[in-house]
CSV table of C-alpha atoms in Angstrom, one decimal:
chain,number,residue,atom,x,y,z
A,1,UNK,CA,-27.9,-21.8,18.9
A,2,UNK,CA,-24.2,-22.0,19.9
A,3,UNK,CA,-22.5,-19.2,21.7
A,4,UNK,CA,-20.6,-18.3,18.5
A,5,UNK,CA,-23.9,-18.0,16.6
A,6,UNK,CA,-25.3,-15.7,19.3
A,7,UNK,CA,-22.4,-13.3,19.1
A,8,UNK,CA,-22.6,-10.7,16.3
A,9,UNK,CA,-19.9,-11.4,13.6
A,10,UNK,CA,-18.7,-7.8,14.0
A,11,UNK,CA,-17.7,-8.5,17.6
A,12,UNK,CA,-15.5,-11.4,16.4
A,13,UNK,CA,-14.0,-9.1,13.8
A,14,UNK,CA,-13.2,-6.4,16.4
A,15,UNK,CA,-11.6,-9.1,18.6
A,16,UNK,CA,-9.6,-10.2,15.6
A,17,UNK,CA,-8.3,-6.7,15.1
A,18,UNK,CA,-7.4,-6.4,18.8
A,19,UNK,CA,-5.4,-9.6,18.7
A,20,UNK,CA,-3.7,-8.4,15.6
A,21,UNK,CA,-2.6,-5.3,17.4
A,22,UNK,CA,-1.4,-7.5,20.3
A,23,UNK,CA,0.6,-9.6,17.8
A,24,UNK,CA,-1.4,-12.7,18.7
A,25,UNK,CA,-1.9,-13.9,15.1
A,26,UNK,CA,-3.4,-17.3,15.9
A,27,UNK,CA,-6.2,-15.8,17.9
A,28,UNK,CA,-6.6,-13.0,15.3
A,29,UNK,CA,-7.0,-15.5,12.5
A,30,UNK,CA,-9.5,-17.6,14.5
A,31,UNK,CA,-11.7,-14.6,15.4
A,32,UNK,CA,-11.6,-13.3,11.8
A,33,UNK,CA,-12.5,-16.7,10.3
A,34,UNK,CA,-15.4,-16.9,12.8
A,35,UNK,CA,-16.6,-13.5,11.8
A,36,UNK,CA,-16.5,-14.4,8.1
A,37,UNK,CA,-18.3,-17.7,8.7
A,38,UNK,CA,-20.8,-16.0,11.0
A,39,UNK,CA,-21.7,-13.4,8.4
A,40,UNK,CA,-22.1,-16.1,5.7
A,41,UNK,CA,-24.4,-18.2,8.0
A,42,UNK,CA,-26.5,-15.2,8.9
A,43,UNK,CA,-26.8,-14.2,5.2
A,44,UNK,CA,-27.9,-17.7,4.2
A,45,UNK,CA,-30.5,-18.2,7.0
A,46,UNK,CA,-32.0,-14.7,7.4
A,47,UNK,CA,-33.7,-12.3,5.2
A,48,UNK,CA,-31.1,-9.6,4.4
A,49,UNK,CA,-32.5,-6.2,3.4
A,50,UNK,CA,-29.0,-4.6,3.1
A,51,UNK,CA,-26.2,-6.9,2.0
A,52,UNK,CA,-22.9,-6.3,3.9
A,53,UNK,CA,-19.9,-7.5,2.0
A,54,UNK,CA,-17.3,-9.6,3.7
A,55,UNK,CA,-14.6,-7.8,1.7
A,56,UNK,CA,-13.1,-5.9,4.7
A,57,UNK,CA,-13.1,-9.1,6.8
A,58,UNK,CA,-11.3,-10.9,4.0
A,59,UNK,CA,-8.8,-8.1,3.7
A,60,UNK,CA,-8.1,-8.2,7.5
A,61,UNK,CA,-7.6,-12.0,7.2
A,62,UNK,CA,-5.1,-11.4,4.4
A,63,UNK,CA,-3.1,-9.0,6.6
A,64,UNK,CA,-3.1,-11.6,9.4
A,65,UNK,CA,-1.8,-14.2,7.0
A,66,UNK,CA,0.9,-11.8,5.8
A,67,UNK,CA,2.1,-11.2,9.3
A,68,UNK,CA,2.3,-15.0,9.7
A,69,UNK,CA,4.3,-15.1,6.4
A,70,UNK,CA,1.7,-17.4,4.9
A,71,UNK,CA,1.7,-15.5,1.6
A,72,UNK,CA,-0.4,-18.0,-0.5
A,73,UNK,CA,-3.2,-17.8,2.0
A,74,UNK,CA,-2.8,-14.0,2.2
A,75,UNK,CA,-3.1,-13.7,-1.6
A,76,UNK,CA,-6.2,-15.9,-1.6
A,77,UNK,CA,-7.8,-13.8,1.1
A,78,UNK,CA,-7.1,-10.5,-0.8
A,79,UNK,CA,-8.5,-12.1,-4.0
A,80,UNK,CA,-11.6,-13.1,-2.1
A,81,UNK,CA,-11.9,-9.6,-0.8
A,82,UNK,CA,-11.9,-8.3,-4.3
A,83,UNK,CA,-14.4,-10.9,-5.4
A,84,UNK,CA,-16.7,-9.6,-2.7
A,85,UNK,CA,-16.0,-5.9,-3.6
A,86,UNK,CA,-13.9,-4.9,-6.5
A,87,UNK,CA,-13.8,-1.3,-5.2
A,88,UNK,CA,-11.7,-2.3,-2.1
A,89,UNK,CA,-8.6,-0.3,-3.1
A,90,UNK,CA,-6.7,-1.4,0.0
A,91,UNK,CA,-7.0,-5.1,-1.1
A,92,UNK,CA,-5.8,-4.1,-4.5
A,93,UNK,CA,-2.7,-2.4,-2.9
A,94,UNK,CA,-2.0,-5.3,-0.5
A,95,UNK,CA,-2.3,-7.8,-3.3
A,96,UNK,CA,0.1,-5.8,-5.5
A,97,UNK,CA,2.8,-6.0,-2.8
A,98,UNK,CA,2.6,-9.8,-2.7
A,99,UNK,CA,2.8,-9.8,-6.5
A,100,UNK,CA,5.9,-7.6,-6.5
A,101,UNK,CA,7.5,-9.8,-3.9
A,102,UNK,CA,6.8,-12.8,-6.2
A,103,UNK,CA,8.3,-11.0,-9.2
A,104,UNK,CA,5.0,-10.5,-11.0
A,105,UNK,CA,5.5,-6.9,-11.8
A,106,UNK,CA,2.9,-6.7,-14.5
A,107,UNK,CA,0.1,-7.9,-12.2
A,108,UNK,CA,1.2,-5.5,-9.4
A,109,UNK,CA,1.2,-2.5,-11.8
A,110,UNK,CA,-2.3,-3.5,-12.9
A,111,UNK,CA,-3.6,-3.8,-9.3
A,112,UNK,CA,-2.2,-0.4,-8.4
A,113,UNK,CA,-3.6,1.2,-11.5
A,114,UNK,CA,-7.0,0.0,-10.4
A,115,UNK,CA,-6.4,1.3,-6.8
A,116,UNK,CA,-5.5,4.8,-7.9
A,117,UNK,CA,-8.5,5.0,-10.2
A,118,UNK,CA,-10.7,4.1,-7.2
A,119,UNK,CA,-9.0,6.6,-4.8
A,120,UNK,CA,-7.3,9.2,-7.1
A,121,UNK,CA,-6.2,11.6,-4.2
A,122,UNK,CA,-4.3,9.1,-2.0
A,123,UNK,CA,-0.6,10.1,-2.2
A,124,UNK,CA,0.7,6.9,-0.7
A,125,UNK,CA,-1.1,4.9,-3.4
A,126,UNK,CA,0.4,7.0,-6.1
A,127,UNK,CA,3.9,6.6,-4.5
A,128,UNK,CA,3.5,2.8,-4.3
A,129,UNK,CA,2.3,2.8,-7.9
A,130,UNK,CA,5.4,4.7,-8.9
A,131,UNK,CA,7.7,2.2,-7.1
A,132,UNK,CA,6.0,-0.6,-9.1
A,133,UNK,CA,6.4,1.3,-12.3
A,134,UNK,CA,10.1,1.8,-11.7
A,135,UNK,CA,10.5,-1.9,-11.2
A,136,UNK,CA,8.6,-2.4,-14.5
A,137,UNK,CA,11.1,0.1,-16.1
A,138,UNK,CA,8.4,2.7,-16.8
A,139,UNK,CA,10.2,5.7,-15.4
A,140,UNK,CA,8.2,8.3,-17.2
A,141,UNK,CA,4.9,6.9,-15.9
A,142,UNK,CA,6.5,6.6,-12.5
A,143,UNK,CA,7.4,10.3,-12.6
A,144,UNK,CA,3.8,11.2,-13.4
A,145,UNK,CA,2.5,9.2,-10.4
A,146,UNK,CA,5.1,10.9,-8.1
A,147,UNK,CA,4.0,14.3,-9.2
A,148,UNK,CA,0.4,13.3,-8.4
A,149,UNK,CA,1.5,12.2,-5.0
A,150,UNK,CA,3.2,15.6,-4.4
A,151,UNK,CA,0.1,17.4,-5.8
A,152,UNK,CA,-2.0,15.6,-3.2
A,153,UNK,CA,0.3,16.3,-0.3
A,154,UNK,CA,2.9,19.1,-0.8
A,155,UNK,CA,5.0,18.2,2.2
A,156,UNK,CA,5.4,14.5,1.2
A,157,UNK,CA,9.2,14.0,1.0
A,158,UNK,CA,9.6,10.4,-0.4
A,159,UNK,CA,8.3,11.2,-3.9
A,160,UNK,CA,11.0,13.9,-4.3
A,161,UNK,CA,13.7,11.4,-3.5
A,162,UNK,CA,12.5,8.9,-6.1
A,163,UNK,CA,12.2,11.7,-8.7
A,164,UNK,CA,15.8,12.6,-7.9
A,165,UNK,CA,16.9,9.1,-8.4
A,166,UNK,CA,15.0,8.8,-11.7
A,167,UNK,CA,16.5,12.1,-12.9
A,168,UNK,CA,20.0,11.0,-11.9
A,169,UNK,CA,19.6,7.8,-14.0
A,170,UNK,CA,18.7,9.9,-17.0
A,171,UNK,CA,21.7,12.2,-16.2
A,172,UNK,CA,19.4,15.2,-15.8
A,173,UNK,CA,21.7,16.6,-13.1
A,174,UNK,CA,19.9,19.9,-12.6
A,175,UNK,CA,16.6,18.2,-12.0
A,176,UNK,CA,18.2,15.6,-9.7
A,177,UNK,CA,19.8,18.3,-7.6
A,178,UNK,CA,16.6,20.2,-7.3
A,179,UNK,CA,14.6,17.1,-6.3
A,180,UNK,CA,17.2,16.1,-3.7
A,181,UNK,CA,17.0,19.7,-2.2
A,182,UNK,CA,13.2,19.5,-2.1
A,183,UNK,CA,13.4,16.1,-0.4
A,184,UNK,CA,15.8,17.5,2.3
A,185,UNK,CA,13.5,20.5,2.8
A,186,UNK,CA,10.6,18.2,3.6
A,187,UNK,CA,12.3,15.1,5.3
A,188,UNK,CA,12.4,14.6,9.0
A,189,UNK,CA,15.8,14.7,10.6
A,190,UNK,CA,15.4,11.0,11.4
A,191,UNK,CA,15.0,10.2,7.7
A,192,UNK,CA,17.4,7.3,7.0
A,193,UNK,CA,18.2,8.5,3.5
A,194,UNK,CA,19.0,12.1,4.6
A,195,UNK,CA,22.8,11.6,4.7
A,196,UNK,CA,22.8,10.0,1.2
A,197,UNK,CA,20.7,12.8,-0.1
A,198,UNK,CA,23.1,15.4,1.4
A,199,UNK,CA,26.0,13.6,-0.2
A,200,UNK,CA,24.2,13.6,-3.6
A,201,UNK,CA,23.5,17.3,-3.2
A,202,UNK,CA,27.2,18.0,-2.6
A,203,UNK,CA,28.3,15.8,-5.5
A,204,UNK,CA,25.7,17.2,-8.0
A,205,UNK,CA,26.3,20.8,-6.9
A,206,UNK,CA,30.0,20.5,-7.7
A,207,UNK,CA,29.2,18.7,-11.0
A,208,UNK,CA,26.6,21.3,-12.1
A,209,UNK,CA,29.0,24.2,-11.2
A,210,UNK,CA,31.8,22.6,-13.2
A,211,UNK,CA,29.7,22.3,-16.3
A,212,UNK,CA,28.0,25.7,-16.1
A,213,UNK,CA,29.2,28.2,-18.7
A,214,UNK,CA,31.3,31.1,-17.3
A,215,UNK,CA,29.5,34.3,-16.6
């Protein structure tokens, strides 16, 4: 046996993740490919009582390719991860981002729909799904996903900002104002959109006040 065959594939995978954190993508890719190949060789030459999917390794490889801006290879790795395990919600989510970047909104929406079905209580997935739905011009469905994100984590600020923008587009000024205020109540002081949100609150407050019936 060669030295690579003697080393457990999991060790190569951990090395790959370490190199990823160190931003050494060439070494990360090499280690992850070795881990994937090692797992396949082991599965083909040994009696396997409990099959371990390569899905997480393929997903990690996709993230490495993304960092290298090799998007076709990243997409292929995520698709392979899902071939190995269709319940890998993170691979669905990563693949959706590549599809959005390529302008394939319909496929991205489909991938995120699958992801939130697999993990229905993940607020970030609901938020990412809402962003894709907005790009697909499905604002009502996006609003539903944003409310699910907020229900999962009440202090999550970003969904309130997107709800405010959607309400503003529909000219629901009262709703937009309330959502901007909720966003500001939850946003960190370093939030880059904080100033714009405060400007919107000032503008909408004046607008709502001017259109309110006299008491």
